[in-house]
Amino acid sequence: MSKMNRRDFIVISSAAVGAAGTALGSANQEASKVVIKKLAKTSPFYVNHDGKKTATFCEMCFWKCAAWVEKDEEGKPWKVTGNEIDHHCYGRLCTRGSGGLGSYLDEDRLKRPMIRVGKRGEQKFKEVSWDEAFSHIAKKLDKIKKEHGPEKVALFNHGTGGVFFKTLLKGYGTQMMTHPSYAQCRGPRDEAFKLTFGESVGSPERTDLAHSKCIVLMGAHIGENLHNSQVQDFGKAIDNRATIITVDPRFSVAASKSKYWLPLRPGTDMALVLAWINVLIEENIYCKSFVKDYCIGFDELTKHVKDKTPEWAYPITNIKPEIIRATAREMAKNAPASLVHPSRHVAWYGDDTQRLRSIAILNALLGNWGEKGGFYMSSKLQVGKYPHPPYPKPKYTWFDLIGDKFPFASTPPSSSIRDLTIEGHFKSWFVCATNLMQSLPDPRQTIKAIEQLDLLVVIDTMPAEITGWADVILPECTYLERYDELRVTAGKKTQVALRSPAFEAKWDTKPAWWIAKNLANKMGLEKFFPWTDIKEYLNYRLKTIGSSIEEMEKIGVKEVENKNPIYFQPGEKKIFKTPSKKVELFSKKLQDYGFDPLPNFTMPDQPEEGYYRLIYGRAPAHTFGKTVNNPILNELMPENVLWMNPQVAKNWGIKNKQRIKLKNQDGILSDNDIEVMVTERIRNDAVYLVHGFGHRAKKLSRAHGAGIDDQKLCTNIKVDPVMGATSFRTNFVTFELLS
Amino acid sequence: MKILKKRYAMVIDTRSCIGCGDCVVACKTENKVPEGLCRDWVVQEISGTFPNLEMEHRSERCNHCENPPCVSSCPTGASYILDMTNITLVDEDKCTGCKACVASCPYDARFIMPEGYISKCTFCHHRLEEGLLPACVSTCPTICMYFGNLNNPFSKVSRLLRARKWKVLKPEAGTKPMVYYLV
Amino acid sequence: MNANEIVITTNKLNQHIDPQLHIWGWEVPVYLFFGGLAAGILIITALAIIYDKEKELPYSYNKLALFAPIGLTLGMIALFFDLEYKLHVFRFYTTFQVTSPMSWGSWILQLFYPASILVILGTIKKGWPWIYEKIKNIPMMEKIILFSERNLKTIAYISIPIGVSLGIYTGILLSAYVARPFWNSSILGPIFLVSGLSTALALVLILTKDKHEQHFISKVDLGVIITEITLIALFIIGMQTGSAIKIESIGMILGGAFTTKFWIFFVGIGLFTPMVLEILELKGKAVPKMLPASLVLFGGLIFRFIMVSAGQVSTWVNY
C-alpha cells in the first residue's frame, strides 16, 4: 500500500501520529495496513456506497486490475482509478489503466457488424445487422461442419470475453483453442517450471519481490512493462534496498535501479546461468538443505556444469568472471529471499524452454520455492461454474494432428495452428481480441494461412490489421461498457473481481457474452448458454462464493478466505507435482523424449558485419500495439524510436533524431521510417525498439504509419522443439538511410 | 498563524521512480486537461558512458514555489496563492492571457488553455479539500511520490526530507520550489 | 557525472511552450517599439517646452506630441492582439498589482494618455490648427485647451517622469523575468529608454523641415546612440561576467543563434551606420537626411524583435 496516502493524511491531519524520526520502512507499512482495515468499512473511498462509481476490472492488459469508473457532475466519463483492496493493483492503476477511458472515447472504434464484400484483405465491407452477421456465420459454420467436420474451426483468443467463444465453439464441436500468449510469449517458461517444479509460476507471477533481498532480472524489464502489482512490489524491493542484478544488453529502467548491470551479449543468457550454477556449486554456497531434501539430479548437475566456469562464460557473454562470481555470491548470500525472475515474454531463441530450465534450476539451488522473498505458493479458489450439457467430443484435437512434435506443449501454439492452416487443416478461424498481424511473427505467413480459410470471424473493439482480413467483423464494446466473465485470482490473496458496465455501449457494439450467446442461438447451440442474461450467469457463480451481483457492484472485489498458506511452513513436507515428486534438476522426462535432460548452451547466430540484432520490448504507455491508437496514451508515446549505440551511429554517420529505415537479414524492408535515438544505453551489436508500432491499418488514424513494426522484420523464426515457441530475437537488421 | 499555514510539498523519490508516466495520465483525466496539453511530465536524465551509466527519472510539474514569480508578475491578480497555503493557482475569470506568468516560470510549467487562460498543476487542491491526495500521487505505481505539509514535523514528507538526501530543481532561480526530489 | 542524455519521456508538447518557449510573436516587439517611441516623443516635447525651445525646435515643440498617443495606440493594438483571453482585457484596470511590472505598465499607459493629450492641446493652435478647428466646438474643449496652454510647463514637468517611466518600463517588462536569463538584467530598462528616445529623435529628423532643428536633433541623437552603444556594451559585460546561466544565454549573441541578427542588423545597421552617418553629416558631408533616421528606426524595431525572441529561447530548462 501507499506509504503516504489518504490514510496517513487523515491520521496526520488529526495529529495522531507520534512516530517521528526515520523509521520509514516496513513497520510503517504494517501500521498503515491496520488503518486501511478500519477505514475500509466506513470510507466511501473504498466502498461504493453512493453508487457513483462503477466496479470493473481493467482490460488494457492481461493483469486485469480491479478498478472504479467515475463520471463527473455532468454525468460524462471522467476517470478510472484502482480498487484499494485489489491485489493486482493495490488501489493504483498503471499508466495504461489510468488511460483506459481513451479506449472508450476512441472514435476509430469498430462500430457495427460488417461482412466482407471485396477480395480478402482489400478491406471492402458492408455494414450489416447483427442478425445478418450471425446468419452468415451460422450458415458457413454449418457447411464446414457438414463437409469437413467441426474440428476445422480454431479460436485465437486473448481477452476476457474470449471464454464465451470457447463455450460456443466447444459446443459446436471443436477444441482447437489457442492464445498467442503461449508460444509467442510465456509458454517456454511455464513448461520449464512445470518440468522442474511440477507447476508453473502463473499469472500474475507468484514472485514475492516485495520481500526479496536479491532480485535477478534476465531480460525482464519491470518498469517498462507495467505489470502492476509486480512493479509495485519491485518498487518496494528498491525501497527495501534489495540487491538488484539486471542482465540485459540494454540499460533498462530496471538496470538503472540495479547494483549490478550485466550488459551481456544477446542470446547468451544460458551460458551466464550455467556459470552461476557452477559458482554456487563450486563454492558450495547453494541451498544445501533444499537440494538434499527436495531435489533430484544434483550429481548430474554438478558434473554437467563442472566446466561451465565463469572463465568459460566470459568470452561467450562478455561478462567478466569476477562479476559472475560476485553476483552469484550475492544471490547465495540472500537466499532463500533471493529470486531469479522467470520473466514473461521468453520466446527468444528457439531453445527457450531449456534456457528457462536453467533459470528454474538456479532458483532451486537458491532454495526459494515457497519461501518469503522467493516464489510464494498459489492458493486455491473454486468459483462454481454455471452448469451446461456436456460438449460433444471432437474426433481429433491439435495433439492428435501434431503427433510427437512439441511433446511438452500443454496447449496448441498459435504459430502451429497457423502452419497447420497453411497445410490445409483448418477452414475457419475465430479471432477474439488479438491482432494476429502483430502478435505472430512474420505476418506474410499469417496472410498465407488466412487465404486457406472459408471463414475468418474477428471479434474486436478496434479496426486493427487483422480486421482488414476478416470475412465477418463483430464489434465488441469496450470493457467499460460491458459485464464480463469474473476475474478469479488465486495469488497471494484469493479474490474475485466483477466487471460491470459504466457507460452504455456506443454505436452498435455488443459485449462478447451477448455476441456468443446470440450466435449460439442462431447455430442451434443455445443449450450451452442456458442462462437468460449475463447477470443471471454471474449471480449463479457469485453465489458459490457467498456473494451476489448487488454486492459486487458495491465492492468490486471480493476476497475469499485463503486456507493455503503462501509460504511453506517449517517442518512441512514439500511435495512437487513432478513424476519423482521432487524438484527435477535432471529431467528424465526430457531425456525420454530425446531432449537434453540438463540444459546445454549453444551459441545463437551472430550478426554479420553491418547488421545488428533486433531486440524489442515494452513501454509503460502501451500494451503492445493494442493501445497505440488510444487518444490519451498516444499522446504520451505516438511512435517508437530506434536505440542505437553512439559508436554505431558514428560508423554510419547517423545523427541523433535522424530518421532511417530498417532492413532485415532476408532483405525485408520496414514500411515506415523511424527516429534514431543515439544512446549509451545499448550495446553496439544490437538495436532496440518498442514493439507494437508501425500499424498498417488505415482506420487507426493515430497509430497508422507511426514508427516501425518489428514483427514484419522477424522473418527468421526458430521453433522450440520442446513446446513449439517461436523465436523472435533471431533477426538482424541493417540501416537504410533516407535520401 | 504560521503553524496553521500549510506548506504543501511533494516529495518524489527518484530512486524508485521508473518514469512510467502514470502521473501524467492520471492528471490528464482527473483534471480534464485538453488534448495536446499536460500539467506534468517525466524527465529522464542519463549520465556516463557504456557500460558505466546512471539514470534518473523525475516527474516534474509546477513547483508551487514559496517565492512564485508567476504570482508576482501577474498584472491582474489572476495568478494567486491559495490562502494559508503555498499552492499557486490561476483564477481564470481574471486571466487576460498576457502570458507574463508563462514567461516568468523557470520550469516552463504553465501553458495556455484553448479558451485563452493560463493553466497548470494545482496540487489537486480540489482533492485535498476532500482529504484526498493529488491524483498523480495517489496513482503512482512505485509509490515514489509523497505529499504533505512541511509545517507538520511529523508528516511523511517532513520525515523523508529529514532522513534522505534531496534536491530541488533550479534552486538558483530563487523561487523556493516545493517539489523535492530524493536522490 | 554530468548528464549527457536528457529527454522528456512523456512527450510534453504544450503549444507555444514546448519544445521552446514562443509565447510572444510579432505583437510584443511591435508594442515595445511603439511604446518606446511614444515615450521618447513625450520626453522630447516636454524638454523642448521646459527649455522654451519653441523657436529652435518648432516641430518638436508644437507638432511632435501628436504622435505620442498615436504611437502608443498602435502599440496597444498590437498588445491586444497578443492577449489570449481578449474579453478579459478590462481585468488590467480592476486591480493594481504592486509586484507586477505589467500592472505598473498598464497604469503608466493610463497616465501617459492624459499627459500627452494635454501637451498636444497646449500646443495645438500652432501645431495642428486644422485639428483645432475640428475639435474646438466640442463642449469643454476650449476650456481644456486654455488650461493646457496656461499650464504647459507644469504639464511638461509631469510628462517627463511619465515618459521616462514608460520608456524604462518597456525594458523592465522583459528584465523582470528571472526565468529568462537573457532578459534578466536591469540595464535593459535604460537601454530600452535610450533606444526609444533615439527612435523618437529619428522620427523628428524625418518629419521636421527646419534645418536648425534637424542639425540640433541630429547632434542629440548622436549622443543618444553613443549612450545606447555604451549601455549595450555594459549589458553584454554584465551578462558575460554573470552566473553560468547568464553566460550561456549571452552566448546566443556571442556566436550563438542570434549573433548575425544582433551584430549585423542591430548593431551594424541600426546603430553604427547611423552614428557614422550623423558624424559625417555634422562634419558637413552630404548625407541624405532620411537615411540615418530610417536606420535608427529600423534598428530600434529589430532590436526589440531580437530581444523578445532571444529571451524566450534562453531558459533554465535543459531538455
Coordinates of C-alpha atoms in Angstrom, one line a residue, chain A residues 1-6 8-9 12 17-24 28 45 72-73 78-79 91-95 98-99 101 223 226 228 231-232 235-236 238-239 241 249 251-253 256-257 261 263 620-621 632-633 635-636 645 680-683, chain B residues 8 13-22 24-26 28-32 34-37 44 46 48-51 53-55 57 126-128 130-133 137-143 145-148 152 154-156 159-160 162-164:
Chain A
M1 CA 0.0 0.0 0.0
S2 CA 0.9 3.6 -0.3
K3 CA 3.1 4.8 2.5
M4 CA 1.7 8.3 2.4
N5 CA -1.8 8.4 1.2
R6 CA -5.2 9.3 2.4
D8 CA -1.8 8.9 6.6
F9 CA -3.3 12.1 5.6
I12 CA -1.8 13.3 10.2
V17 CA 1.0 10.3 14.6
G18 CA 3.6 10.2 17.2
A19 CA 6.2 8.2 15.5
A20 CA 8.8 10.7 14.4
G21 CA 12.3 10.2 13.1
T22 CA 13.4 7.9 10.3
A23 CA 11.6 4.7 10.9
L24 CA 10.1 4.7 7.4
N28 CA 5.3 1.9 8.8
F45 CA -13.1 5.9 -0.7
D72 CA -18.2 13.8 -13.5
E73 CA -21.0 16.1 -12.2
W78 CA -14.3 11.1 -16.1
K79 CA -11.7 8.7 -14.9
G91 CA -5.5 0.8 -5.5
R92 CA -3.2 2.2 -8.1
L93 CA -3.7 1.7 -11.8
C94 CA -0.8 1.9 -14.1
T95 CA -0.3 4.4 -17.0
S98 CA -5.4 5.3 -15.9
G99 CA -5.7 6.0 -19.6
L101 CA -11.0 5.9 -20.8
G223 CA 9.1 -0.8 -15.0
L226 CA 3.9 -2.2 -16.2
N228 CA 1.0 -3.5 -11.9
V231 CA 6.0 -3.2 -10.4
Q232 CA 4.7 -2.1 -7.1
G235 CA 9.3 -0.6 -6.0
K236 CA 9.1 -1.9 -2.5
I238 CA 14.0 -0.8 -4.2
D239 CA 12.8 0.9 -1.1
R241 CA 17.4 -1.7 -0.6
P249 CA 22.0 -5.8 -23.4
F251 CA 20.4 -0.2 -19.8
S252 CA 16.8 -0.7 -18.9
V253 CA 14.9 1.2 -16.3
S256 CA 19.3 1.8 -13.6
K257 CA 17.8 0.6 -10.3
W261 CA 24.0 -4.2 -14.6
P263 CA 25.2 -6.0 -20.4
P620 CA 4.9 1.8 -20.0
A621 CA 2.4 3.8 -22.0
I632 CA -4.8 9.5 -24.2
L633 CA -1.9 7.1 -24.4
E635 CA -0.2 11.5 -26.7
L636 CA 2.4 10.1 -24.3
N645 CA 24.9 2.9 -29.6
E680 CA 24.8 4.9 -24.4
R681 CA 22.1 2.6 -23.1
I682 CA 22.6 -0.1 -25.6
R683 CA 25.4 -2.4 -26.7
Chain B
Y8 CA 2.4 21.7 1.0
D13 CA 11.8 9.5 -4.7
T14 CA 13.9 9.4 -7.9
R15 CA 15.4 6.1 -6.7
S16 CA 12.1 4.3 -7.1
C17 CA 10.6 6.3 -9.9
I18 CA 10.5 4.3 -13.1
G19 CA 9.3 7.1 -15.3
C20 CA 6.1 5.3 -16.4
G21 CA 4.2 8.5 -17.0
D22 CA 1.2 7.3 -14.9
V24 CA 0.8 12.4 -16.4
V25 CA -2.2 10.3 -17.4
A26 CA -3.9 10.4 -14.0
K28 CA -4.9 14.4 -17.5
T29 CA -8.1 12.5 -16.7
E30 CA -8.6 13.9 -13.1
N31 CA -8.2 17.5 -14.3
K32 CA -9.7 17.0 -17.8
P34 CA -7.3 19.1 -23.0
E35 CA -5.7 17.0 -25.7
G36 CA -2.2 18.1 -26.5
L37 CA -1.6 19.7 -23.2
Q44 CA 14.9 11.1 -18.0
I46 CA 21.3 9.7 -18.3
G48 CA 28.1 8.3 -18.1
T49 CA 29.2 6.1 -20.9
F50 CA 28.5 2.5 -21.7
P51 CA 28.6 0.4 -19.5
L53 CA 25.7 4.6 -16.6
E54 CA 23.3 6.2 -14.3
M55 CA 19.8 7.2 -15.0
H57 CA 13.7 9.8 -13.7
H126 CA -9.9 20.2 -5.1
R127 CA -8.9 16.7 -3.9
L128 CA -7.0 18.0 -0.9
E130 CA -11.9 16.2 0.2
G131 CA -9.0 14.7 2.1
L132 CA -7.6 13.0 -0.9
L133 CA -4.0 13.2 -2.3
V137 CA 0.5 10.8 -6.0
S138 CA -2.5 8.5 -5.4
T139 CA -1.9 6.5 -8.6
C140 CA 1.9 6.3 -8.8
P141 CA 2.6 2.5 -9.1
T142 CA 6.0 2.6 -7.5
I143 CA 4.8 4.8 -4.7
M145 CA 5.5 10.2 -4.8
Y146 CA 4.6 11.7 -1.4
F147 CA 2.6 14.7 -0.5
G148 CA 2.0 16.5 2.7
N152 CA 3.9 19.4 10.3
F154 CA 5.6 14.5 11.8
S155 CA 4.3 14.4 8.2
K156 CA 5.8 11.8 6.0
R159 CA 10.3 12.9 7.9
L160 CA 11.6 12.0 4.4
R162 CA 15.0 14.8 7.3
A163 CA 16.0 11.3 6.6
R164 CA 17.1 11.4 3.0

